[in-house]
Structures are given as structure tokens and as C-alpha cells.
XYZ file of C-alpha atoms in Angstrom:
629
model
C 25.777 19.416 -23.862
C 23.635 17.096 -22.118
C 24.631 13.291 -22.591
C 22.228 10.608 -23.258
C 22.923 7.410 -21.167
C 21.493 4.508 -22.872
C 19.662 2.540 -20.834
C 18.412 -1.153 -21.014
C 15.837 -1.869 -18.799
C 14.778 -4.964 -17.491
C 10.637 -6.264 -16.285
C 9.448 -8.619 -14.246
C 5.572 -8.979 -13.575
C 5.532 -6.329 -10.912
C 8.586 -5.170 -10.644
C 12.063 -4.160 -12.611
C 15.371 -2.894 -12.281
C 17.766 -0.926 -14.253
C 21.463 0.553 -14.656
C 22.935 3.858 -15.823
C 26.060 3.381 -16.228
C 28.105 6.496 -17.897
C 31.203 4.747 -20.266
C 30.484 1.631 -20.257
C 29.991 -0.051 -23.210
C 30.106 1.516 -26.831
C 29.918 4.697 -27.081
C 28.238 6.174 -29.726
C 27.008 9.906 -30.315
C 27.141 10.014 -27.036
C 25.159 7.517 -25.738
C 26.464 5.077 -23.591
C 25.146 1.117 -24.567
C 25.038 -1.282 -21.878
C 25.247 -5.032 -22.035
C 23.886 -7.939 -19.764
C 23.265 -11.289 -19.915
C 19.722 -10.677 -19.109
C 17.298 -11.612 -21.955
C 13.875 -12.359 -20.448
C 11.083 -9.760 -19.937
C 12.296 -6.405 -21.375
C 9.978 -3.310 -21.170
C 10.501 -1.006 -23.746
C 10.112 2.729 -22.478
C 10.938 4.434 -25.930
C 9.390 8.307 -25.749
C 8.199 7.491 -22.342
C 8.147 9.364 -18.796
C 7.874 7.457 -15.776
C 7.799 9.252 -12.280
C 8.390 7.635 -8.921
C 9.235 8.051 -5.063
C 12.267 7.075 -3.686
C 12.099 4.424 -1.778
C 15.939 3.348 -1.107
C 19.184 5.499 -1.692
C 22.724 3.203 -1.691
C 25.810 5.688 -2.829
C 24.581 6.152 -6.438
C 21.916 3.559 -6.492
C 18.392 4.914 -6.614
C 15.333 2.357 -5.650
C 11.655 4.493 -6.653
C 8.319 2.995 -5.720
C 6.368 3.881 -9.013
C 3.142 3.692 -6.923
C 0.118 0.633 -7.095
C -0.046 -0.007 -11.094
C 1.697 1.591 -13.749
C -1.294 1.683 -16.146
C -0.839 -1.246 -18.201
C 3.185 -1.035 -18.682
C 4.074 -3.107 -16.165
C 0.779 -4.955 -15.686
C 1.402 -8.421 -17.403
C 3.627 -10.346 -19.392
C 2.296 -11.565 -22.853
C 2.202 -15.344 -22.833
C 4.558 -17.528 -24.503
C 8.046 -17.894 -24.941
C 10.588 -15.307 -26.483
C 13.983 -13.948 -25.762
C 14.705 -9.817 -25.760
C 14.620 -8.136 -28.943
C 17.781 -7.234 -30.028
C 16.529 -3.918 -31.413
C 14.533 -1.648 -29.284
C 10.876 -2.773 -28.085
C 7.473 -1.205 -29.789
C 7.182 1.697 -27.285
C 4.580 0.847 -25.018
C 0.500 2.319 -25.346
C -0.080 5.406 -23.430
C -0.484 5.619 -19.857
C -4.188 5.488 -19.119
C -5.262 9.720 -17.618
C -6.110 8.182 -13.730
C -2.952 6.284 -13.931
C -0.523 7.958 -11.543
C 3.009 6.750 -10.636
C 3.842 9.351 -8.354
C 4.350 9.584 -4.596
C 3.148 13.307 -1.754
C 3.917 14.560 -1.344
C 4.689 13.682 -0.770
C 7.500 13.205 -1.915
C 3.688 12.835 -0.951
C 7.158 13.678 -2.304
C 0.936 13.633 -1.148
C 6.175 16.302 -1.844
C 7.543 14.114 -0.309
C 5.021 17.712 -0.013
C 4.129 19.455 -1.554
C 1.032 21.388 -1.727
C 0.037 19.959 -5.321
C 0.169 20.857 -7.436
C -0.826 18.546 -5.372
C 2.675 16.899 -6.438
C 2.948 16.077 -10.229
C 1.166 13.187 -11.573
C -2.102 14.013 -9.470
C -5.099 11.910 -10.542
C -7.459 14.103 -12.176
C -10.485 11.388 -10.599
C -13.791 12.133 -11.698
C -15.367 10.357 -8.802
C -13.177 11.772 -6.357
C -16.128 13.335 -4.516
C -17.535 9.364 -3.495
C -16.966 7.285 -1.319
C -13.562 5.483 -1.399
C -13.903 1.500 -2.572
C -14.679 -0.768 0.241
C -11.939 -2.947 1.621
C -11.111 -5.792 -0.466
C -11.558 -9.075 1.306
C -8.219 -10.328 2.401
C -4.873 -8.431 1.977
C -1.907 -8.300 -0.182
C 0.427 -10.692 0.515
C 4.180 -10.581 -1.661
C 6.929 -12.896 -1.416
C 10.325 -11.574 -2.610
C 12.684 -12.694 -4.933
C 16.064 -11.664 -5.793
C 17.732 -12.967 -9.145
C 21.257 -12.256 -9.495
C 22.253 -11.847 -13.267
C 25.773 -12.046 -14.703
C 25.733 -8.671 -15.365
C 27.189 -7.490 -12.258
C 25.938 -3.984 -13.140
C 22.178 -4.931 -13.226
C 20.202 -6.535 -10.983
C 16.408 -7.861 -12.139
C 14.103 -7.474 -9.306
C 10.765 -9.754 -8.902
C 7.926 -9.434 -6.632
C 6.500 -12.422 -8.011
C 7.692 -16.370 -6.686
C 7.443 -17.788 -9.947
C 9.818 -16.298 -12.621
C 7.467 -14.867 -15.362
C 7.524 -15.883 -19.441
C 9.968 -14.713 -21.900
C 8.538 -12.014 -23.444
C 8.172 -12.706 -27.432
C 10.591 -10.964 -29.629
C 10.543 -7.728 -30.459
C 7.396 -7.350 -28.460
C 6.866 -4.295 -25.793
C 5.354 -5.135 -22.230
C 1.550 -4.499 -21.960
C -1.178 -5.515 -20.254
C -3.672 -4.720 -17.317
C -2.788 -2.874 -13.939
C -0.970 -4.823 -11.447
C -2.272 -4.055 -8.051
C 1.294 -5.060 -6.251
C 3.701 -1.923 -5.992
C 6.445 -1.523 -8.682
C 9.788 -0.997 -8.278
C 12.238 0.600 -10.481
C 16.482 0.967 -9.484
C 18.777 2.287 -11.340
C 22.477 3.127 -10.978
C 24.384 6.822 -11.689
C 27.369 6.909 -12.989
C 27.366 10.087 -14.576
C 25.086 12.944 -13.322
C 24.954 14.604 -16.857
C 21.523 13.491 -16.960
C 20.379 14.943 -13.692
C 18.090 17.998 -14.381
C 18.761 21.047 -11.755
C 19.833 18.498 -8.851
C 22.506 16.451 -7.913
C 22.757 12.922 -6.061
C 22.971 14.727 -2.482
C 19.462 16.655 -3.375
C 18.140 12.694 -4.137
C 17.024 11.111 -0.626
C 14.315 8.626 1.064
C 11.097 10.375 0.048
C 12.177 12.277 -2.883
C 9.984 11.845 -6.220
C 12.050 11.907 -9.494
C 10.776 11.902 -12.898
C 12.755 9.344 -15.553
C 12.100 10.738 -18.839
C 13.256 8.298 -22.024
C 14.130 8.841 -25.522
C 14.899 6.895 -28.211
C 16.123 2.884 -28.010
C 15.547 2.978 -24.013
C 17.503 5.881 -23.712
C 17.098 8.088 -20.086
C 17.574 11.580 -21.363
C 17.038 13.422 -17.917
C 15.846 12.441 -14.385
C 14.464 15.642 -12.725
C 13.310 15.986 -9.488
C 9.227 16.565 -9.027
C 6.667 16.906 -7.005
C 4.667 13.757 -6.072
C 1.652 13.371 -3.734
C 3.007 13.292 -0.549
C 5.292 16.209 -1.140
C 2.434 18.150 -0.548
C 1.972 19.789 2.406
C 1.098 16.332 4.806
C 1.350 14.084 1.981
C -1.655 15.139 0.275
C -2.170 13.786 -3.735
C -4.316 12.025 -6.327
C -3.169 8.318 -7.578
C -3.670 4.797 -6.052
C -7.634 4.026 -6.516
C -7.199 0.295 -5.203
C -7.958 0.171 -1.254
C -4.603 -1.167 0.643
C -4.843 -1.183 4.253
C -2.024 -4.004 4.936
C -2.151 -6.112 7.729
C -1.344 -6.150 11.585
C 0.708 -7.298 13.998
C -2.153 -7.616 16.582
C -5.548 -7.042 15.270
C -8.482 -6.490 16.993
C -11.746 -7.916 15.436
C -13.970 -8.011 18.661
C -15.312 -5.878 21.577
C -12.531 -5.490 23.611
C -11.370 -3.682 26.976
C -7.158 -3.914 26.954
C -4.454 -2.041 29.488
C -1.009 -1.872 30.453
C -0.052 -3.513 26.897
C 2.282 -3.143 24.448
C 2.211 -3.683 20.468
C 5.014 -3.636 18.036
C 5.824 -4.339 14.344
C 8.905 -3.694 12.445
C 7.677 -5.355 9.454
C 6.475 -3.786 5.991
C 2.731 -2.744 5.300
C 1.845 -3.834 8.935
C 0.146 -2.038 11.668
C 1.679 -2.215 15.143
C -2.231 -2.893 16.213
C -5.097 -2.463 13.868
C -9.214 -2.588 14.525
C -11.763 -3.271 12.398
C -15.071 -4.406 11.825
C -18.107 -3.507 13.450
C -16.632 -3.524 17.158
C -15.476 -1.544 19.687
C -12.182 -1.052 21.226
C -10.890 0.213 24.529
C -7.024 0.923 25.581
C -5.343 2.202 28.165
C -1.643 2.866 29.271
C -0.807 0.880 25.575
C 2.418 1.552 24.293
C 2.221 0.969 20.651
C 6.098 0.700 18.511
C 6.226 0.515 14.242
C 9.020 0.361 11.952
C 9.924 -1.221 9.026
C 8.619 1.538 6.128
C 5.640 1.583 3.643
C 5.691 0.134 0.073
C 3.693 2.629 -0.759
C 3.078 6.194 0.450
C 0.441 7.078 -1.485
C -1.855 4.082 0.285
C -0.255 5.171 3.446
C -1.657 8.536 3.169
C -5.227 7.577 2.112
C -6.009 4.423 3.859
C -3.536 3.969 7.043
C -0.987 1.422 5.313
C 2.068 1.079 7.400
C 0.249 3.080 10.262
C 0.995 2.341 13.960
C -2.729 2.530 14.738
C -4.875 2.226 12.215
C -8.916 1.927 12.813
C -11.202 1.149 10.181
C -14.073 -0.632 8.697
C -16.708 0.754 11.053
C -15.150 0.591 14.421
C -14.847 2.506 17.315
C -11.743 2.793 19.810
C -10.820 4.558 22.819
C -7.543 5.219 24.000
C -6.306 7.015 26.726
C -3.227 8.047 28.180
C -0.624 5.635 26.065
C 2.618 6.383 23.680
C 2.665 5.432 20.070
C 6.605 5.990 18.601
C 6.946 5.351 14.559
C 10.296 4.650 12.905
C 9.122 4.187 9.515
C 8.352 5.963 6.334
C 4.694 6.126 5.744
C 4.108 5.371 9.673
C 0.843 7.726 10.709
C 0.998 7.858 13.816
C -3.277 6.980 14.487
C -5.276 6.509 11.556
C -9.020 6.144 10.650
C -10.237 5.206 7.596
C -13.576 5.131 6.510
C -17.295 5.699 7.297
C -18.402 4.865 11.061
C -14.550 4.554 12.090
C -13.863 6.518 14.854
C -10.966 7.294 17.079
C -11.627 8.821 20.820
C -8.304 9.833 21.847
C -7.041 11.380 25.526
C -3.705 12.137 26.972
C -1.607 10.512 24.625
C 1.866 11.286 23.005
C 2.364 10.384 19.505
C 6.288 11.031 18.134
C 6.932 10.134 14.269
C 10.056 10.860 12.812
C 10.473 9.805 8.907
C 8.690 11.356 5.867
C 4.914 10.877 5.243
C 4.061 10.093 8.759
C 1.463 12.588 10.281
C 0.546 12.489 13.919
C -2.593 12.234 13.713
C -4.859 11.472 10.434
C -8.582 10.727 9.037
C -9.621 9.326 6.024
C -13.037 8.209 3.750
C -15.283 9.683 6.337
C -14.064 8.433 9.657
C -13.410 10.481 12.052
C -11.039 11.580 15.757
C -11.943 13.298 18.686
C -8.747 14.027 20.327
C -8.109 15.509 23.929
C -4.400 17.175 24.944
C -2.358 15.539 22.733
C 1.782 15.587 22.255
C 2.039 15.260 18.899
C 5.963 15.918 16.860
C 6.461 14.543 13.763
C 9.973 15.288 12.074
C 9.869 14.056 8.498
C 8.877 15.784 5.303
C 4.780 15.398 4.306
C 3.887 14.480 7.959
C 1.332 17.119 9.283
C 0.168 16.910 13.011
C -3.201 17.101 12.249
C -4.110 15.966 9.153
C -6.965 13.830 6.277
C -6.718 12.888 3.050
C -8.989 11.815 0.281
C -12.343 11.454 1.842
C -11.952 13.603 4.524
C -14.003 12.977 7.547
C -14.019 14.764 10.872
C -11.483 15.875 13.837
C -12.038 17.838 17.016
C -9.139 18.439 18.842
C -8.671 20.135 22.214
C -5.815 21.112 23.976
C -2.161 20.032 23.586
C 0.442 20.523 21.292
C 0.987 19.794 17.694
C 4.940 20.183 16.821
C 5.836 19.493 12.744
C 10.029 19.974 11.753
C 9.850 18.568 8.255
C 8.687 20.676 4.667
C 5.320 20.294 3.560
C 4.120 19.256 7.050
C 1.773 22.363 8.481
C 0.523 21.587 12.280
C -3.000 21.494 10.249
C -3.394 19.932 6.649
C -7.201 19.569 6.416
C -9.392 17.745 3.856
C -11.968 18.002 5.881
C -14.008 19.465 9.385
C -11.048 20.219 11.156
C -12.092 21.974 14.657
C -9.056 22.797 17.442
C -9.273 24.983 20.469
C -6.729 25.925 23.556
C -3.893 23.904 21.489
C -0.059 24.862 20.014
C 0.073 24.605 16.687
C 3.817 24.633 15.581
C 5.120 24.033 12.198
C 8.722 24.579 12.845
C 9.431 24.393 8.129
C 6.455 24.415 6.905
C 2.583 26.403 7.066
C 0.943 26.902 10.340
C -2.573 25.675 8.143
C -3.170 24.618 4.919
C -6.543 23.918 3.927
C -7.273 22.577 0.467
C -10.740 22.563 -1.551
C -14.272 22.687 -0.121
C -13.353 22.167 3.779
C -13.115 23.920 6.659
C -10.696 24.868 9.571
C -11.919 26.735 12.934
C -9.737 27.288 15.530
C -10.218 28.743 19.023
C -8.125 30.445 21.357
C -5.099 28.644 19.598
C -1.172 29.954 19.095
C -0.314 29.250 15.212
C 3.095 29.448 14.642
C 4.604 28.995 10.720
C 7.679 29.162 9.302
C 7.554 28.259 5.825
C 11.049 27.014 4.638
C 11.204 27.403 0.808
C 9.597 26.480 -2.151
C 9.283 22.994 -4.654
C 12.764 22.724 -6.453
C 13.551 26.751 -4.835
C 10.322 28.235 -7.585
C 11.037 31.965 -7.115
C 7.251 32.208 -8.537
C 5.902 29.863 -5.548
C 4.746 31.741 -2.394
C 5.902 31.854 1.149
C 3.120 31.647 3.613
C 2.101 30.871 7.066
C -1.895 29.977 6.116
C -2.434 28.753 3.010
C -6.095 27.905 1.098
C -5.723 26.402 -2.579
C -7.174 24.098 -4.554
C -5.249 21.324 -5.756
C -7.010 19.730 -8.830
C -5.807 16.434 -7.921
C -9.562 14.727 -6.987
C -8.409 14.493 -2.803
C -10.619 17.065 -1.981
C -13.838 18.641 -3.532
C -14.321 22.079 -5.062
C -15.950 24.269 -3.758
C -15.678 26.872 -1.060
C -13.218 26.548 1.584
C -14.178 27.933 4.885
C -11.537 29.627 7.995
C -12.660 30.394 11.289
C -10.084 31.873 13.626
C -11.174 33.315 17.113
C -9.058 34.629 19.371
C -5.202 33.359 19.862
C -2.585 34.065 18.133
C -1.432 33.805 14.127
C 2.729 34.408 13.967
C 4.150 34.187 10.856
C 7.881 34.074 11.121
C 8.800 33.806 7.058
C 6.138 34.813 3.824
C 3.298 36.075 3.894
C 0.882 35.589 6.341
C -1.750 34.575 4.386
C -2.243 33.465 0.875
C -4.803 31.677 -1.453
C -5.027 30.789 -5.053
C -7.166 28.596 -7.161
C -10.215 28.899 -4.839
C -12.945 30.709 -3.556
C -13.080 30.858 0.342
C -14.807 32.413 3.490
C -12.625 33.923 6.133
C -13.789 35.381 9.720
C -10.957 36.851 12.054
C -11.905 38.077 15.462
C -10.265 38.750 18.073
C -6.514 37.399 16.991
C -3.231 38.661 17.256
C -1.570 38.661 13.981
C 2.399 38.968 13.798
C 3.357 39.246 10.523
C 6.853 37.676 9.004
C 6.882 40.952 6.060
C 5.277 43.209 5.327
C 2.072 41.260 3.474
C -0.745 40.687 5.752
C -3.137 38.981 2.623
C -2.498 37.803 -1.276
C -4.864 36.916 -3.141
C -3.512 35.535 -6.653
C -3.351 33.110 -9.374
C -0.486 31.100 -9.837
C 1.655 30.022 -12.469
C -0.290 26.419 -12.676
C 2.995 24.250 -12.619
C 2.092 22.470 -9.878
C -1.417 21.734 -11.255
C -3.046 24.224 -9.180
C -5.843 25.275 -12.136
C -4.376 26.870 -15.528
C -2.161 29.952 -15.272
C -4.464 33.072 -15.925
C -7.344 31.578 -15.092
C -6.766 30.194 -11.616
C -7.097 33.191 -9.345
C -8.797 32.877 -6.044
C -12.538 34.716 -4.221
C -12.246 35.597 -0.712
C -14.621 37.023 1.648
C -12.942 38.197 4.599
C -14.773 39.299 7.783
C -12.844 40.757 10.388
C -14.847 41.389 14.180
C -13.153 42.934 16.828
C -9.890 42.608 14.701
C -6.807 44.785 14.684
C -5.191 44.363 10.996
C -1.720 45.461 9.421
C 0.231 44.958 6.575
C -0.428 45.014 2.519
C -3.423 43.267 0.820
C -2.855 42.035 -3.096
C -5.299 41.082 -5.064
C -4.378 39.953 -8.499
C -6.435 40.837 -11.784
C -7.776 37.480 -11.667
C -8.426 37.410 -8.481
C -11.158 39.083 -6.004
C -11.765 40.636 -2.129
C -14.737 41.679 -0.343
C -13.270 43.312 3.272
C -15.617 43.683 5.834
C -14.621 45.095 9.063
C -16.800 45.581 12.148
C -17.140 46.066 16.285
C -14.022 48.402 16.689
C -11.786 46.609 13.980
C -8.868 48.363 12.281
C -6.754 48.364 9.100
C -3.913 49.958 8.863
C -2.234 49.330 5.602
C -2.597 49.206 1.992
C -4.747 47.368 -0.577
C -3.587 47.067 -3.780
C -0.637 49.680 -3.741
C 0.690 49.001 -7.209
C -2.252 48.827 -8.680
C -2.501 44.881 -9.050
C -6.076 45.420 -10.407
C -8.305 42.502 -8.673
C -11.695 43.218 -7.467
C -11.912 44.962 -4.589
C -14.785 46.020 -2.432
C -14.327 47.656 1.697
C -16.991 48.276 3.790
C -16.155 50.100 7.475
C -18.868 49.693 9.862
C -19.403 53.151 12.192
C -16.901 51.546 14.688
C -14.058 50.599 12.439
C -11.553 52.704 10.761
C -8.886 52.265 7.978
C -5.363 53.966 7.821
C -3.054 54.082 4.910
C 0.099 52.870 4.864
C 0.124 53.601 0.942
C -1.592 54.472 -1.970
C -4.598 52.139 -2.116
C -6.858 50.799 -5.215
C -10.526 49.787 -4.833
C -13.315 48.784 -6.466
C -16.146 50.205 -4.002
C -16.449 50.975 -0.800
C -18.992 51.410 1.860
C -18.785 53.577 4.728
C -18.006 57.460 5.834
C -14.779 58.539 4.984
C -14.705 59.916 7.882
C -13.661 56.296 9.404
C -10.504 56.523 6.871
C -7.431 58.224 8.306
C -5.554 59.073 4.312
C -2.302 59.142 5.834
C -1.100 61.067 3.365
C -1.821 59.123 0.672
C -4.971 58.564 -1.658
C -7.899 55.969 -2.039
C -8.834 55.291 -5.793
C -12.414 54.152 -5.526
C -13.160 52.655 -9.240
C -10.307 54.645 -10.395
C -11.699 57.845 -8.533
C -9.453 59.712 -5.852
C -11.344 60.027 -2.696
C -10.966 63.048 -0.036
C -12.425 63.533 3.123
């Protein structure tokens, strides 16, 4: 039997802490009641859920960034004077729908990670598909205070210099968003309320879900899937524009060499332009650490970045090193419309979670030239936008990724790459999400996909993946894949997979090596991850294949649909639909192209001689009717 651990939690303006402590206390019906001496600011969470990233692991101490606001819980403290109730708290209003404490991820975990679903706790933002906010004037500056309480179990936390107002009796928090990021830590004693984890699953980066019951009670933590644990750190949340500051920023036209920029502190840029001007830098070296407050802004708006561009300007830089230490440390960022990034002959390392190598956001957009790119945590793709999307055209290089939920390619956007090494040594080779496109030319793709959100036997394995997440980062619509020449090389999953979508592929000339057996599925999925509603959430491809030599087994769902065309000398030899999955399925065969059977295969039409379709052995089912030659 599950125990619950009561909980008391404590609130400052922007920020809180909390214990669980297992047998401490009274115990009653097995709940364990814990006493301090703190008596100011209490935030009742009765019959609430509260999901965060974790920002901060000591032994069995967890620290979670719950994101920019918290939707009116934590956004204000009534006026006047008070003491805690000694009863539980009114449980506070409900969370406002764009309100999002999560991340991806990534565990950003935008999982982090995951795709998302994009991770759980996605904003569903109607206006998703404008224009991020401008820039607020100024930046976010917070001081830090510590208050030591008594209690030597429980520590209240404060962003804010001035401690805030008792909060009246018996009286819940409530209020307005804050805009500063809130903390929450808490303290296991007893892992009986861990859900399907344990503390060694729970690290930097991981996004948890705190779900309470009754009188402040925690009745599980469970690990989930935030923003940036999707696949590059992708998710819905933040709306409030937080670029940080910089070490060294550059706010005029400027020619700079032989130079080097560092910052180890938080939220700051190693060097940062913006404004209308234009940059130029050569032989820089360029250091960060010191990690984000907040992934979520580091994924959409360069936060934390070593590099960040934005506001309109345009840099060059050529043939410098940027390292990053530092969770939620892109390596060079863009944000917005008119920033742009001309990049040459430049190595870019990163090496903790949600920091891609490369990354454009609201519009902007990178030209990039034989890059070294290797990222190594989780939710840092090589290539990579966010919400916004903008441009990139990369040539030559390489593009190395070693952490989950970090393909070489995470696109949002135009993405266009040619001659390069696209490596993604855990993750997808691609992922592209919503109404954007990928094309790559003469390129080596290699994926290795290295298994699912919380080990989800019904999640896929893939090395290309095209979904839609739901989460506002990217508009519907379809997604388009171009891949000419090169190679593909799956090396676990399938070797293509979409869901949730409808999308245009075009294969010529590549050479596909498949992981299994499955060259293509084409399927709904169980929509736990917020990827559309289960039965309804199927995916449309076109596929065009030119000059194309294809193997392996195509699945289409019932929910799901395939139009196949093959031309120029192209060839299929496999199976569609062997166990009669029952999507829509329609072939054409030009004169030149031919189709052999690896199994029985299911169709809806088809167009071309049979003559062009070697049976193998087995039988085509065309609308349910056997075919022969």
C-alpha cells in the first residue's frame, strides 16, 4: 500500500521550498505530519498537481524549476498581516489552460526530450502560429535570499530581497503570474511515494510531476515528460520573452578577432548581439557555464546561450570555438525576425542537457558552413529551432548528438543540409514536427534511437520521425521530407515512422539500411504524450520514391493512410500491410519500376501492369481482391 507523506509546504513571492520527510512527526493513517517553526506565507496545494524540471539533485534533496509563472498560485501574496492556518489552506483556483509548469524536453525534460507529447504540460497556445512577443525593455534581474528556519528539515527559499507579508489566516496563496522562475525543493525520505522510479532514475534535467491530496498531502511524484524532453528540447509553456543578459554585448557595428568571451554566471550569454547592427568575428573563442533558470526560455529565446543573436542583427563568424558547460547552454542562437547568424569553420562542443549546437528561433535564421558540432546532454539536437521557427542552411561538416531526445536534426522550421554527417549516437537521425520541412543532400544519417519516455512498450523506435506535437511550437499542417542521395542507416526501430500528421516524402537516390525489418509505419498513437487523441490521431503520407531501391515492411494503421509512388527504375521489395492493418493504401509502379513480395500484401488500389510485380509466392489483395498475373 502506497503511503501518503504529509507535506507542509512553504511560499515565498516567487519561490518555495518543501520537505518529505517519511516518520517524522505523528503518524496517523499513514500519513506522516511534519512540524516547523515556519508560519509566514503557506500555499495550500490541496487536490493539486504541480509538474517541474529538475534543476538541482543533493542525495535525496530534489530542487525543480516549475517554469516562468505558475498561473496565479504562486503569483502574489495577499496583503496584510496573518500567520499560517493551522488547518489546511482553501485549495488554490485552477491553473489557468496556457499555464504550463513543465520543462523539454526537455526534460525539455522541450524530455529533458521528449518528442511531446511534446513533454506533458504542453501549452495548447492559440496564437502559437504569430509572432513571438517582442523583447521586453530591460532584463530580469533577481537577487537571492536564503532564510534559514528552525526547522532544520525545511528550508524557505526567496527570490525576492524583501521578505513578503504574512499571509492572512486560513487564506490560500493567489494572485497574478509572476514572471521570475519558481522554485520548489523537497526532501525524500521514503520513496513509497515515488511512482515507477526511484531516486537514481531522478537527475539534472529530469521533469517530475508532484501530485497532492488532501491537507497538503504529496500522494505520488512520477516522473513525466516536460518540454525539453522532447527530442532537442522542443515544448509549449513560457509566453513571456526572456533573453537574459551578457557578459559582453555587442550593440554596434563591429569588426572583432583573436578574442575571447566567457561567462560562468546564470541567464548570461558568454557574448550576445542585438539591435539593428552588424557583427563580425573571427578566431573568437567564446566559454559559458553556470546553467539556465529556465529551460524552457532557453529553448525558445537563447537564455543561457553562449552566442545568442537577436533583435534584428546580423553576425559573422568564422573559424572560432564556442565550449558550453551549462544546462540550457545553446551553443549559437538566433532569435527573432531579421536575426541572422553567418557561420564558417567553427567547432561548437556542448555537453549538459538542453543545449543544442546550433539553434533558430521566432523567424531568425543561420547559414552555416563545415561545422563540428557534438553535443552530449539529453534534449540538445545539433541542428535544431523552436517555437517560431525560422531558417537554416547548412553545408558540410559534422553534426555528432550522444544524449536521448537529441536527433542530429530537430526542425521547426526550413531546415536545408547537404555533404554533412548527421550522427545521433541515442536518439533519431531527424525529427521533424508540424508544418516544416527537412531536405537533405548527399548526407550520411545515422540513428540509433535508445528507448522510449518512462520504457512505453506502446512508443516507437525510429531513426526519422514526423509527428505533430499539439503543443502550439510548431504549426499544423503538412510536413514536408526531401532526401537525395546519401545515406539513411538506422541501427535500432524502425526506419521511419509518423503519426499525428499528414506529410510529403520524396526519396531518390538513397541508400537505406534498415535496423529491422520495418522500412515505413504509418500509425496513430496512443495520445499519452499529447500527440492528438488516441483513435483519431493517425497520420497521411505521400511517399515518392525516384531512382530508389526500397526494402522492408510498410504498416499503415486503420486510421492512418499511404499513397506509394515509385518511378525511374525504383524497386520495392517487401510487404505492405501483411497482417492486414487495414489503412488506406494506394501503389502506383511506373513502366520502369517493379515490386516484389516479401509477404502477403493488402491494398487499397493500385496502378500499373502486374507485370512489374514479381508475387513471390505470395498474393496482392487489391480492395480485398486477390490479384494474379
Amino acid at each position: 500500500m502506497r503511503m501518503n507523506k504529509r507535506i507542509l509546504v512553504f511560499g515565498m513571492t516567487t519561490a518555495f521550498a518543501a520537505s518529505l520527510l517519511g516518520g517524522c512527526g505523528t503518524s496517523t493513517s499513514n500519513t506522516s505530519s511534519v512540524k516547523s517553526s515556519v508560519t509566514s506565507n503557506a500555499v495550500a496545494f490541496n487536490n493539486t498537481t504541480l509538474t517541474g524540471t529538475v534543476t538541482k539533485v543533493d542525495g535525496s534533496t530534489i530542487t525543480l524549476s516549475l517554469a516562468s509563472s505558475m498561473g496565479g498560485m504562486m503569483g502574489g501574496v495577499p496583503q496584510g498581516g496573518g500567520q499560517m492556518p493551522s488547518g489546511n489552506g482553501n485549495a488554490p483556483g485552477n491553473t489557468p489552460a496556457d499555464n504550463n509548469t513543465s520543462s523539454d524536453n526537455s526534460t525539455d525534460s522541450k524530455d529533458q526530450q521528449t518528442p511531446p507529447d511534446k513533454p506533458d504540460g504542453d501549452s495548447q497556445d492559440s496564437n502559437n502560429q504569430q509572432t513571438p512577443p517582442d523583447k521586453p525593455d530591460g532584463h530580469n534581474t533577481t537577487d537571492t535570499q536564503n532564510t534559514d528556519t528552525s526547522d532544520s528539515n525545511t528550508t524557505a527559499e526567496s527570490n525576492d530581497s524583501q521578505t513578503p507579508p504574512d499571509l492572512p489566516s486560513g487564506e490560500a496563496l493567489s494572485g497574478t503570474d509572476s514572471d521570475n522562475s519558481t522554485t520548489f525543493t523537497l526532501t525524500i525520505s521514503d520513496e513509497s511515494v515515488l511512482e515507477d522510479i526511484t531516486l537514481d532514475d531522478i537527475t539534472e534535467g529530469t521533469t517530475l510531476t508532484i501530485t497532492f491530496g488532501d491537507d497538503n498531502s504529496i500522494t505520488s511524484i512520477a516522473k513525466s515528460e516536460s518540454n525539453s524532453n522532447a527530442p532537442g528540447g522542443m515544448g509549449g509553456g513560457s509566453t513571456t520573452v526572456d533573453t537574459g543578459t551578457g557578459a559582453t554585448t555587442i550593440t554596434s557595428d563591429t569588426e572583432d578577432s583573436n578574442a575571447t568571451y566567457a561567462s560562468s554566471s546564470q541567464d548570461e550569454n558568454a557574448l550576445r548581439v542585438e539591435g539593428s547592427v552588424s557583427y563580425t568575428g573571427d578566431n573568437l573563442t567564446i566559454k559559458k557555464s553556470g546553467d539556465t533558470s529556465n529551460t524552457e526560455n532557453s529553448d525558445f529565446y537563447g537564455l543561457n546561450a553562449g552566442f545568442l543573436t537577436l533583435d534584428g542583427a546580423n553576425t559573422t563568424l568564422s573559424n572560432s570555438t564556442i565550449t558550453t558547460d551549462a544546462q540550457g547552454a545553446n551553443g549559437i542562437f538566433v532569435y527573432g525576425e531579421g536575426s541572422s547568424v553567418d557561420v564558417s569553420n567553427t567547432t561548437i562542443t556542448t555537453s549538459a542537457d538542453n543545449s543544442g549546437g546550433i539553434d533558430v528561433t521566432g523567424g531568425a535564421s543561420i547559414k552555416a558552413n563545415n561545422l563540428n558540432i557534438e553535443t552530449s546532454g539529453n534534449s540538445s539536437a545539433a541542428i535544431r529551432s523552436d517555437r517560431g521557427g525560422g531558417t537554416l542552411d547548412v553545408s558540410n561538416g559534422t553534426y555528432t548528438t550522444n544524449g536521448t531526445g537529441s536527433p542530429a536534426v530537430y526542425c521547426t522550421a526550413d531546415i536545408s543540409v547537404s555533404n554533412a554527417t548527421l550522427q545521433a549516437n541515442a536518439s533519431e537521425g531527424v525529427v521533424i514536427e508540424g508544418q516544416n520541412s527537412v531536405t537533405l543532400t548527399d548526407c550520411d544519417v545515422t540513428g540509433n534511437m535508445q528507448g522510449t519516455y518512462q520504457g512505453d512498450e506502446n512508443e516507437n523506435l525510429h531513426t526519422i520521425m514526423i509527428y505533430q506535437s499539439m503543443s502550439g511550437d510548431a504549426e499544423e499542417g503538412e510536413a514536408n521530407l526531401s532526401i537525395t542521395g546519401g545515406s539513411i542507416t538506422g541501427e535500432n526501430g524502425d526506419l521511419i515512422y509518423s503519426t499525428n500528421t499528414s506529410s510529403v516524402v520524396n526519396l531518390e537516390d538513397v541508400d537505406l539500411t534498415l535496423a529491422n525489418d520495418t522500412l515505413l509505419r504509418i500509425e496513430g498513437n496512443d495520445g499519452s504524450r499529447g500527440w492528438g487523441t488516441s483513435g483519431s490521431n493517425g497520420a497521411d503520407m505521400s511517399l515518392f520514391a525516384t531512382k530508389q531501391t526500397l526494402t522492408g515492411k510498410i504498416i499503415v494503421d486503420e486510421i492512418s493512410s499511404l499513397t506509394l509512388t515509385m518511378s525511374d527504375n525504383s524497386s520495392f521489395e517487401g510487404s505492405i500491410n501483411e497482417n492486414q492493418e487495414g489503412g488506406t493504401v494506394a501503389v502506383s509502379l511506373d513502366d520502369s519500376s517493379t515490386w516484389t513480395l516479401t509477404g502477403d500484401s493488402y491494398v487499397t488500389s493500385f496502378e500499373g501492369s502486374m507485370d512489374n510485380v514479381n508475387l513471390n509466392g505470395y498474393t496482392l489483395y487489391v480492395d480485398g481482391v486477390a490479384q494474379s498475373k
